[in-house]
C-alpha cells in the first residue's frame, strides 16, 4: 500500500522569507511524487513532479522540491514567499506501473495550509 | 487548449437518490480518474477509466460506478446516496501513452451536498 504524510496542518511564513512544506511517503518500488496546490473552492493545480534524475525538481511559480530517498521525503520549497502563495498544498505519490498494471492512481496527503503574511 | 471541465458545479440531493456527474478531459488526454475530497481531507481515489473500461479502483462501494465514452469523456454515478457522500468530486485526466511521465490534470470539481 502507498501512503503520504504531511505532518503540518498549517505553515505560516512572512512574505519574502523562504518556505518549506514537508512531505514523507511510503510506496513499493521507485516513487513518482507530485505536488498540487488548491485555492478555495477550486480544483487541484499541478506544481511539479519527480520521476527520476536530479533530486531537486523545479516547477511552476518559483516552487521547487527536493527528493530524498533515504529519508523518503519530498519537501516543497520556495526561496521567497508571496502573499499570493497562500493556499492548500497537497503531496501525492504513485507506484510504478509494473506494480499497478498500468493504472496511475494518486494517493494524497491530508494537505498543508500555507499562510503567507505581510 | 481546453482544460478539464466538469458539470454541474454544484448539486444538492437527498438521501437515497442517485446522481450523475460529468467530466470532459483535457484535449488530447485519454484517461480519466475520479477522486472524492471530503471537507478538510485530501482527495481519495475512486476509479480510473481507460479505453472505456475501469482500469483501477479504490476502496469505494459498488454504489459508485462510472463510464467512459468513445470521446474519452466520463460519468460518475452514485446510487443510494448517503449523507457521507457529501464532498467535492474531482475529475482528472492524463495521457496513457505518456508512460512514466504522465501527469494528472484536475478539473474544478463538482460540489455534492446530500441532505
PDB file of C-alpha atoms in Angstrom:
ATOM      1  CA  UNK A   1       0.000   0.000   0.000  1.00  0.00           C
ATOM      2  CA  UNK A   2       1.149   3.538  -0.649  1.00  0.00           C
ATOM      3  CA  UNK A   3       0.746   6.482   1.702  1.00  0.00           C
ATOM      4  CA  UNK A   4       1.726  10.104   2.159  1.00  0.00           C
ATOM      5  CA  UNK A   5       2.178  12.064   5.357  1.00  0.00           C
ATOM      6  CA  UNK A   6       2.096  15.831   5.623  1.00  0.00           C
ATOM      7  CA  UNK A   7       2.963  16.426   9.263  1.00  0.00           C
ATOM      8  CA  UNK A   8       1.972  20.094   9.398  1.00  0.00           C
ATOM      9  CA  UNK A   9      -1.649  21.145   9.083  1.00  0.00           C
ATOM     10  CA  UNK A  10      -0.573  24.755   8.661  1.00  0.00           C
ATOM     11  CA  UNK A  11       2.619  26.626   7.874  1.00  0.00           C
ATOM     12  CA  UNK A  12       2.934  30.357   8.489  1.00  0.00           C
ATOM     13  CA  UNK A  13       5.654  32.422   6.857  1.00  0.00           C
ATOM     14  CA  UNK A  14       6.333  36.105   6.280  1.00  0.00           C
ATOM     15  CA  UNK A  15       6.378  37.409   2.735  1.00  0.00           C
ATOM     16  CA  UNK A  16       9.890  37.385   1.329  1.00  0.00           C
ATOM     17  CA  UNK A  17      11.050  34.582   3.604  1.00  0.00           C
ATOM     18  CA  UNK A  18      11.785  31.066   2.371  1.00  0.00           C
ATOM     19  CA  UNK A  19       9.096  28.450   2.827  1.00  0.00           C
ATOM     20  CA  UNK A  20       9.139  24.694   3.241  1.00  0.00           C
ATOM     21  CA  UNK A  21       6.148  22.362   3.217  1.00  0.00           C
ATOM     22  CA  UNK A  22       7.027  18.862   4.359  1.00  0.00           C
ATOM     23  CA  UNK A  23       6.035  15.520   2.844  1.00  0.00           C
ATOM     24  CA  UNK A  24       7.088  11.944   3.511  1.00  0.00           C
ATOM     25  CA  UNK A  25       5.906   8.937   1.580  1.00  0.00           C
ATOM     26  CA  UNK A  26       5.696   5.172   1.578  1.00  0.00           C
ATOM     27  CA  UNK A  27       5.439   3.130  -1.628  1.00  0.00           C
ATOM     28  CA  UNK A  28       6.807  -0.093  -3.113  1.00  0.00           C
ATOM     29  CA  UNK A  29       9.420   0.422  -5.764  1.00  0.00           C
ATOM     30  CA  UNK A  30      10.654   3.716  -7.108  1.00  0.00           C
ATOM     31  CA  UNK A  31       8.222   6.509  -6.247  1.00  0.00           C
ATOM     32  CA  UNK A  32       6.636   9.002  -8.554  1.00  0.00           C
ATOM     33  CA  UNK A  33       5.945  12.108  -6.482  1.00  0.00           C
ATOM     34  CA  UNK A  34       3.788  15.145  -7.126  1.00  0.00           C
ATOM     35  CA  UNK A  35       2.833  18.468  -5.556  1.00  0.00           C
ATOM     36  CA  UNK A  36      -0.505  20.132  -6.222  1.00  0.00           C
ATOM     37  CA  UNK A  37      -1.983  23.395  -4.949  1.00  0.00           C
ATOM     38  CA  UNK A  38      -5.642  24.093  -4.252  1.00  0.00           C
ATOM     39  CA  UNK A  39      -7.192  27.531  -3.943  1.00  0.00           C
ATOM     40  CA  UNK A  40     -10.570  27.942  -2.187  1.00  0.00           C
ATOM     41  CA  UNK A  41     -13.446  26.264  -3.996  1.00  0.00           C
ATOM     42  CA  UNK A  42     -11.181  25.225  -6.836  1.00  0.00           C
ATOM     43  CA  UNK A  43      -9.718  22.021  -8.203  1.00  0.00           C
ATOM     44  CA  UNK A  44      -6.095  20.970  -7.842  1.00  0.00           C
ATOM     45  CA  UNK A  45      -3.418  22.710  -9.857  1.00  0.00           C
ATOM     46  CA  UNK A  46      -0.245  20.792 -10.759  1.00  0.00           C
ATOM     47  CA  UNK A  47       3.005  22.322  -9.477  1.00  0.00           C
ATOM     48  CA  UNK A  48       5.781  19.809 -10.080  1.00  0.00           C
ATOM     49  CA  UNK A  49       6.735  16.146 -10.118  1.00  0.00           C
ATOM     50  CA  UNK A  50       9.660  13.834  -9.516  1.00  0.00           C
ATOM     51  CA  UNK A  51      10.008  10.787 -11.720  1.00  0.00           C
ATOM     52  CA  UNK A  52      13.737  10.143 -11.886  1.00  0.00           C
ATOM     53  CA  UNK A  53      17.002  12.022 -12.226  1.00  0.00           C
ATOM     54  CA  UNK A  54      18.023  15.119 -10.296  1.00  0.00           C
ATOM     55  CA  UNK A  55      16.831  15.179  -6.718  1.00  0.00           C
ATOM     56  CA  UNK A  56      15.962  18.879  -6.982  1.00  0.00           C
ATOM     57  CA  UNK A  57      12.899  19.426  -9.143  1.00  0.00           C
ATOM     58  CA  UNK A  58      11.817  22.854 -10.353  1.00  0.00           C
ATOM     59  CA  UNK A  59       8.181  23.641 -11.024  1.00  0.00           C
ATOM     60  CA  UNK A  60       5.682  26.403 -11.581  1.00  0.00           C
ATOM     61  CA  UNK A  61       5.620  29.819  -9.860  1.00  0.00           C
ATOM     62  CA  UNK A  62       9.155  29.504  -8.464  1.00  0.00           C
ATOM     63  CA  UNK A  63       8.462  26.361  -6.447  1.00  0.00           C
ATOM     64  CA  UNK A  64      10.914  23.510  -6.200  1.00  0.00           C
ATOM     65  CA  UNK A  65      11.031  20.225  -4.327  1.00  0.00           C
ATOM     66  CA  UNK A  66      13.838  18.087  -3.024  1.00  0.00           C
ATOM     67  CA  UNK A  67      13.615  14.307  -3.250  1.00  0.00           C
ATOM     68  CA  UNK A  68      15.469  12.410  -0.537  1.00  0.00           C
ATOM     69  CA  UNK A  69      15.295   8.655  -0.979  1.00  0.00           C
ATOM     70  CA  UNK A  70      16.961   7.729   2.305  1.00  0.00           C
ATOM     71  CA  UNK A  71      14.524   9.868   4.275  1.00  0.00           C
ATOM     72  CA  UNK A  72      11.589   9.050   1.965  1.00  0.00           C
ATOM     73  CA  UNK A  73      10.813  12.743   1.772  1.00  0.00           C
ATOM     74  CA  UNK A  74       9.773  15.187  -0.924  1.00  0.00           C
ATOM     75  CA  UNK A  75       9.645  18.634   0.662  1.00  0.00           C
ATOM     76  CA  UNK A  76       8.272  21.603  -1.261  1.00  0.00           C
ATOM     77  CA  UNK A  77      10.302  24.803  -1.131  1.00  0.00           C
ATOM     78  CA  UNK A  78      10.349  28.350  -2.373  1.00  0.00           C
ATOM     79  CA  UNK A  79      13.163  30.840  -1.758  1.00  0.00           C
ATOM     80  CA  UNK A  80      10.913  33.870  -1.309  1.00  0.00           C
ATOM     81  CA  UNK A  81       7.238  33.509  -0.381  1.00  0.00           C
ATOM     82  CA  UNK A  82       4.464  35.724  -1.751  1.00  0.00           C
ATOM     83  CA  UNK A  83       1.101  36.505  -0.168  1.00  0.00           C
ATOM     84  CA  UNK A  84      -0.478  35.022  -3.305  1.00  0.00           C
ATOM     85  CA  UNK A  85       1.136  31.653  -2.453  1.00  0.00           C
ATOM     86  CA  UNK A  86      -1.348  31.278   0.408  1.00  0.00           C
ATOM     87  CA  UNK A  87      -3.325  28.130  -0.401  1.00  0.00           C
ATOM     88  CA  UNK A  88      -3.709  24.442   0.435  1.00  0.00           C
ATOM     89  CA  UNK A  89      -0.851  22.245  -0.738  1.00  0.00           C
ATOM     90  CA  UNK A  90      -1.066  18.505  -1.375  1.00  0.00           C
ATOM     91  CA  UNK A  91       1.698  15.982  -1.823  1.00  0.00           C
ATOM     92  CA  UNK A  92       0.861  12.804  -3.749  1.00  0.00           C
ATOM     93  CA  UNK A  93       2.595   9.539  -4.634  1.00  0.00           C
ATOM     94  CA  UNK A  94       2.099   6.994  -7.397  1.00  0.00           C
ATOM     95  CA  UNK A  95       3.517   3.491  -7.586  1.00  0.00           C
ATOM     96  CA  UNK A  96       5.424   2.283 -10.669  1.00  0.00           C
ATOM     97  CA  UNK A  97       3.288   0.922 -13.500  1.00  0.00           C
ATOM     98  CA  UNK A  98       4.759  -2.539 -13.088  1.00  0.00           C
ATOM     99  CA  UNK A  99       3.002  -2.720  -9.744  1.00  0.00           C
ATOM    100  CA  UNK A 100      -0.277  -1.076 -10.777  1.00  0.00           C
ATOM    101  CA  UNK A 101      -0.924  -2.854 -14.038  1.00  0.00           C
ATOM    102  CA  UNK A 102      -0.942   0.447 -15.885  1.00  0.00           C
ATOM    103  CA  UNK A 103      -3.119   2.478 -13.566  1.00  0.00           C
ATOM    104  CA  UNK A 104      -1.771   5.760 -12.268  1.00  0.00           C
ATOM    105  CA  UNK A 105      -3.784   6.154  -9.069  1.00  0.00           C
ATOM    106  CA  UNK A 106      -2.537   9.011  -6.892  1.00  0.00           C
ATOM    107  CA  UNK A 107      -2.512   8.764  -3.109  1.00  0.00           C
ATOM    108  CA  UNK A 108      -2.652  12.171  -1.453  1.00  0.00           C
ATOM    109  CA  UNK A 109      -1.671  13.510   1.922  1.00  0.00           C
ATOM    110  CA  UNK A 110      -4.141  15.420   4.064  1.00  0.00           C
ATOM    111  CA  UNK A 111      -2.820  18.760   2.901  1.00  0.00           C
ATOM    112  CA  UNK A 112      -0.918  21.678   4.436  1.00  0.00           C
ATOM    113  CA  UNK A 113      -2.445  25.133   4.606  1.00  0.00           C
ATOM    114  CA  UNK A 114       0.190  27.721   3.743  1.00  0.00           C
ATOM    115  CA  UNK A 115      -0.385  31.230   5.050  1.00  0.00           C
ATOM    116  CA  UNK A 116       1.946  33.966   3.876  1.00  0.00           C
ATOM    117  CA  UNK A 117       1.610  37.249   5.750  1.00  0.00           C
ATOM    118  CA  UNK A 118       2.900  40.738   5.058  1.00  0.00           C
TER     119      UNK A 118
ATOM    120  CA  UNK B   1      -6.195  24.491 -25.072  1.00  0.00           C
ATOM    121  CA  UNK B   2      -9.257  23.427 -23.105  1.00  0.00           C
ATOM    122  CA  UNK B   3      -8.572  22.053 -19.679  1.00  0.00           C
ATOM    123  CA  UNK B   4     -10.595  19.502 -17.755  1.00  0.00           C
ATOM    124  CA  UNK B   5     -14.224  20.527 -17.407  1.00  0.00           C
ATOM    125  CA  UNK B   6     -16.845  19.182 -15.022  1.00  0.00           C
ATOM    126  CA  UNK B   7     -20.581  19.589 -14.676  1.00  0.00           C
ATOM    127  CA  UNK B   8     -22.545  20.557 -12.767  1.00  0.00           C
ATOM    128  CA  UNK B   9     -20.651  22.904 -10.467  1.00  0.00           C
ATOM    129  CA  UNK B  10     -22.924  22.302  -7.521  1.00  0.00           C
ATOM    130  CA  UNK B  11     -25.581  19.725  -6.776  1.00  0.00           C
ATOM    131  CA  UNK B  12     -27.963  19.153  -3.894  1.00  0.00           C
ATOM    132  CA  UNK B  13     -29.602  15.756  -3.432  1.00  0.00           C
ATOM    133  CA  UNK B  14     -31.431  13.920  -0.673  1.00  0.00           C
ATOM    134  CA  UNK B  15     -30.534  10.600   0.902  1.00  0.00           C
ATOM    135  CA  UNK B  16     -31.398   7.597  -1.233  1.00  0.00           C
ATOM    136  CA  UNK B  17     -31.325   9.478  -4.507  1.00  0.00           C
ATOM    137  CA  UNK B  18     -28.992   8.837  -7.400  1.00  0.00           C
ATOM    138  CA  UNK B  19     -26.602  11.339  -9.004  1.00  0.00           C
ATOM    139  CA  UNK B  20     -24.566  11.551 -12.213  1.00  0.00           C
ATOM    140  CA  UNK B  21     -21.519  13.777 -12.539  1.00  0.00           C
ATOM    141  CA  UNK B  22     -19.812  14.501 -15.840  1.00  0.00           C
ATOM    142  CA  UNK B  23     -16.262  15.160 -16.936  1.00  0.00           C
ATOM    143  CA  UNK B  24     -14.564  16.122 -20.187  1.00  0.00           C
ATOM    144  CA  UNK B  25     -10.816  15.505 -20.247  1.00  0.00           C
ATOM    145  CA  UNK B  26      -8.120  17.909 -21.302  1.00  0.00           C
ATOM    146  CA  UNK B  27      -7.661  17.995 -25.055  1.00  0.00           C
ATOM    147  CA  UNK B  28      -5.501  15.075 -26.188  1.00  0.00           C
ATOM    148  CA  UNK B  29      -5.953  13.037 -22.995  1.00  0.00           C
ATOM    149  CA  UNK B  30      -7.483   9.558 -22.998  1.00  0.00           C
ATOM    150  CA  UNK B  31      -7.570   8.532 -19.340  1.00  0.00           C
ATOM    151  CA  UNK B  32      -9.980   9.817 -16.718  1.00  0.00           C
ATOM    152  CA  UNK B  33      -9.753   9.367 -12.948  1.00  0.00           C
ATOM    153  CA  UNK B  34     -12.268  10.325 -10.288  1.00  0.00           C
ATOM    154  CA  UNK B  35     -11.495  11.419  -6.740  1.00  0.00           C
ATOM    155  CA  UNK B  36     -13.621  12.271  -3.720  1.00  0.00           C
ATOM    156  CA  UNK B  37     -12.458  15.086  -1.467  1.00  0.00           C
ATOM    157  CA  UNK B  38     -14.317  15.342   1.814  1.00  0.00           C
ATOM    158  CA  UNK B  39     -14.117  18.584   3.738  1.00  0.00           C
ATOM    159  CA  UNK B  40     -10.681  19.038   5.299  1.00  0.00           C
ATOM    160  CA  UNK B  41      -9.275  15.919   3.662  1.00  0.00           C
ATOM    161  CA  UNK B  42      -7.064  15.052   0.753  1.00  0.00           C
ATOM    162  CA  UNK B  43      -8.593  13.595  -2.409  1.00  0.00           C
ATOM    163  CA  UNK B  44      -9.361   9.862  -2.295  1.00  0.00           C
ATOM    164  CA  UNK B  45      -9.108   7.800  -5.490  1.00  0.00           C
ATOM    165  CA  UNK B  46     -12.418   6.296  -6.638  1.00  0.00           C
ATOM    166  CA  UNK B  47     -11.554   4.726 -10.003  1.00  0.00           C
ATOM    167  CA  UNK B  48      -9.883   5.261 -13.351  1.00  0.00           C
ATOM    168  CA  UNK B  49     -11.131   4.678 -16.885  1.00  0.00           C
ATOM    169  CA  UNK B  50      -9.085   3.958 -19.978  1.00  0.00           C
ATOM    170  CA  UNK B  51     -10.341   2.666 -23.332  1.00  0.00           C
ATOM    171  CA  UNK B  52     -13.883   2.709 -21.938  1.00  0.00           C
ATOM    172  CA  UNK B  53     -13.031   0.242 -19.197  1.00  0.00           C
ATOM    173  CA  UNK B  54     -12.350   0.566 -15.492  1.00  0.00           C
ATOM    174  CA  UNK B  55      -8.607   0.074 -15.146  1.00  0.00           C
ATOM    175  CA  UNK B  56      -8.092   0.690 -11.451  1.00  0.00           C
ATOM    176  CA  UNK B  57     -10.424   1.062  -8.486  1.00  0.00           C
ATOM    177  CA  UNK B  58     -10.057   2.435  -4.980  1.00  0.00           C
ATOM    178  CA  UNK B  59     -11.824   1.373  -1.807  1.00  0.00           C
ATOM    179  CA  UNK B  60     -15.283   2.600  -2.664  1.00  0.00           C
ATOM    180  CA  UNK B  61     -18.505   0.545  -2.573  1.00  0.00           C
ATOM    181  CA  UNK B  62     -20.331  -0.648  -5.660  1.00  0.00           C
ATOM    182  CA  UNK B  63     -22.755   2.253  -5.263  1.00  0.00           C
ATOM    183  CA  UNK B  64     -20.061   4.202  -7.075  1.00  0.00           C
ATOM    184  CA  UNK B  65     -19.904   3.349 -10.753  1.00  0.00           C
ATOM    185  CA  UNK B  66     -18.651   5.009 -13.870  1.00  0.00           C
ATOM    186  CA  UNK B  67     -18.488   5.055 -17.579  1.00  0.00           C
ATOM    187  CA  UNK B  68     -16.180   6.344 -20.265  1.00  0.00           C
ATOM    188  CA  UNK B  69     -17.442   7.253 -23.718  1.00  0.00           C
ATOM    189  CA  UNK B  70     -15.661   6.898 -27.075  1.00  0.00           C
ATOM    190  CA  UNK B  71     -14.790  10.614 -26.984  1.00  0.00           C
ATOM    191  CA  UNK B  72     -12.971   9.953 -23.647  1.00  0.00           C
ATOM    192  CA  UNK B  73     -15.473  11.899 -21.548  1.00  0.00           C
ATOM    193  CA  UNK B  74     -16.669  10.191 -18.408  1.00  0.00           C
ATOM    194  CA  UNK B  75     -19.514   9.960 -15.935  1.00  0.00           C
ATOM    195  CA  UNK B  76     -19.517   9.125 -12.252  1.00  0.00           C
ATOM    196  CA  UNK B  77     -22.734   7.641 -10.887  1.00  0.00           C
ATOM    197  CA  UNK B  78     -23.551   7.291  -7.227  1.00  0.00           C
ATOM    198  CA  UNK B  79     -26.633   5.327  -6.159  1.00  0.00           C
ATOM    199  CA  UNK B  80     -28.477   5.309  -2.837  1.00  0.00           C
ATOM    200  CA  UNK B  81     -26.825   8.496  -1.642  1.00  0.00           C
ATOM    201  CA  UNK B  82     -25.726   8.758   1.973  1.00  0.00           C
ATOM    202  CA  UNK B  83     -25.007  11.873   3.996  1.00  0.00           C
ATOM    203  CA  UNK B  84     -21.349  10.831   3.973  1.00  0.00           C
ATOM    204  CA  UNK B  85     -21.234  11.130   0.202  1.00  0.00           C
ATOM    205  CA  UNK B  86     -21.263  14.908   0.542  1.00  0.00           C
ATOM    206  CA  UNK B  87     -17.935  16.036  -0.885  1.00  0.00           C
ATOM    207  CA  UNK B  88     -16.114  17.721  -3.730  1.00  0.00           C
ATOM    208  CA  UNK B  89     -15.808  15.269  -6.608  1.00  0.00           C
ATOM    209  CA  UNK B  90     -12.762  15.842  -8.748  1.00  0.00           C
ATOM    210  CA  UNK B  91     -12.088  14.538 -12.204  1.00  0.00           C
ATOM    211  CA  UNK B  92      -8.534  14.267 -13.510  1.00  0.00           C
ATOM    212  CA  UNK B  93      -7.293  13.418 -16.972  1.00  0.00           C
ATOM    213  CA  UNK B  94      -3.977  12.116 -18.272  1.00  0.00           C
ATOM    214  CA  UNK B  95      -2.434  10.541 -21.351  1.00  0.00           C
ATOM    215  CA  UNK B  96      -1.845   6.813 -21.130  1.00  0.00           C
ATOM    216  CA  UNK B  97       0.935   6.853 -23.675  1.00  0.00           C
ATOM    217  CA  UNK B  98       2.716   9.427 -21.544  1.00  0.00           C
ATOM    218  CA  UNK B  99       4.090   6.467 -19.656  1.00  0.00           C
ATOM    219  CA  UNK B 100       6.161   7.207 -16.621  1.00  0.00           C
ATOM    220  CA  UNK B 101       5.972  10.939 -17.162  1.00  0.00           C
ATOM    221  CA  UNK B 102       2.190  11.177 -17.245  1.00  0.00           C
ATOM    222  CA  UNK B 103       0.644  13.878 -15.097  1.00  0.00           C
ATOM    223  CA  UNK B 104      -2.949  14.087 -13.964  1.00  0.00           C
ATOM    224  CA  UNK B 105      -4.647  17.421 -14.526  1.00  0.00           C
ATOM    225  CA  UNK B 106      -7.689  18.214 -12.447  1.00  0.00           C
ATOM    226  CA  UNK B 107     -10.976  19.894 -13.172  1.00  0.00           C
ATOM    227  CA  UNK B 108     -12.649  22.424 -10.872  1.00  0.00           C
ATOM    228  CA  UNK B 109     -14.809  19.768  -9.247  1.00  0.00           C
ATOM    229  CA  UNK B 110     -18.480  19.227  -8.515  1.00  0.00           C
ATOM    230  CA  UNK B 111     -19.654  20.043  -5.006  1.00  0.00           C
ATOM    231  CA  UNK B 112     -22.256  17.450  -3.973  1.00  0.00           C
ATOM    232  CA  UNK B 113     -24.376  18.078  -0.908  1.00  0.00           C
ATOM    233  CA  UNK B 114     -26.595  15.266   0.385  1.00  0.00           C
ATOM    234  CA  UNK B 115     -29.389  16.314   2.749  1.00  0.00           C
TER     235      UNK B 115
END
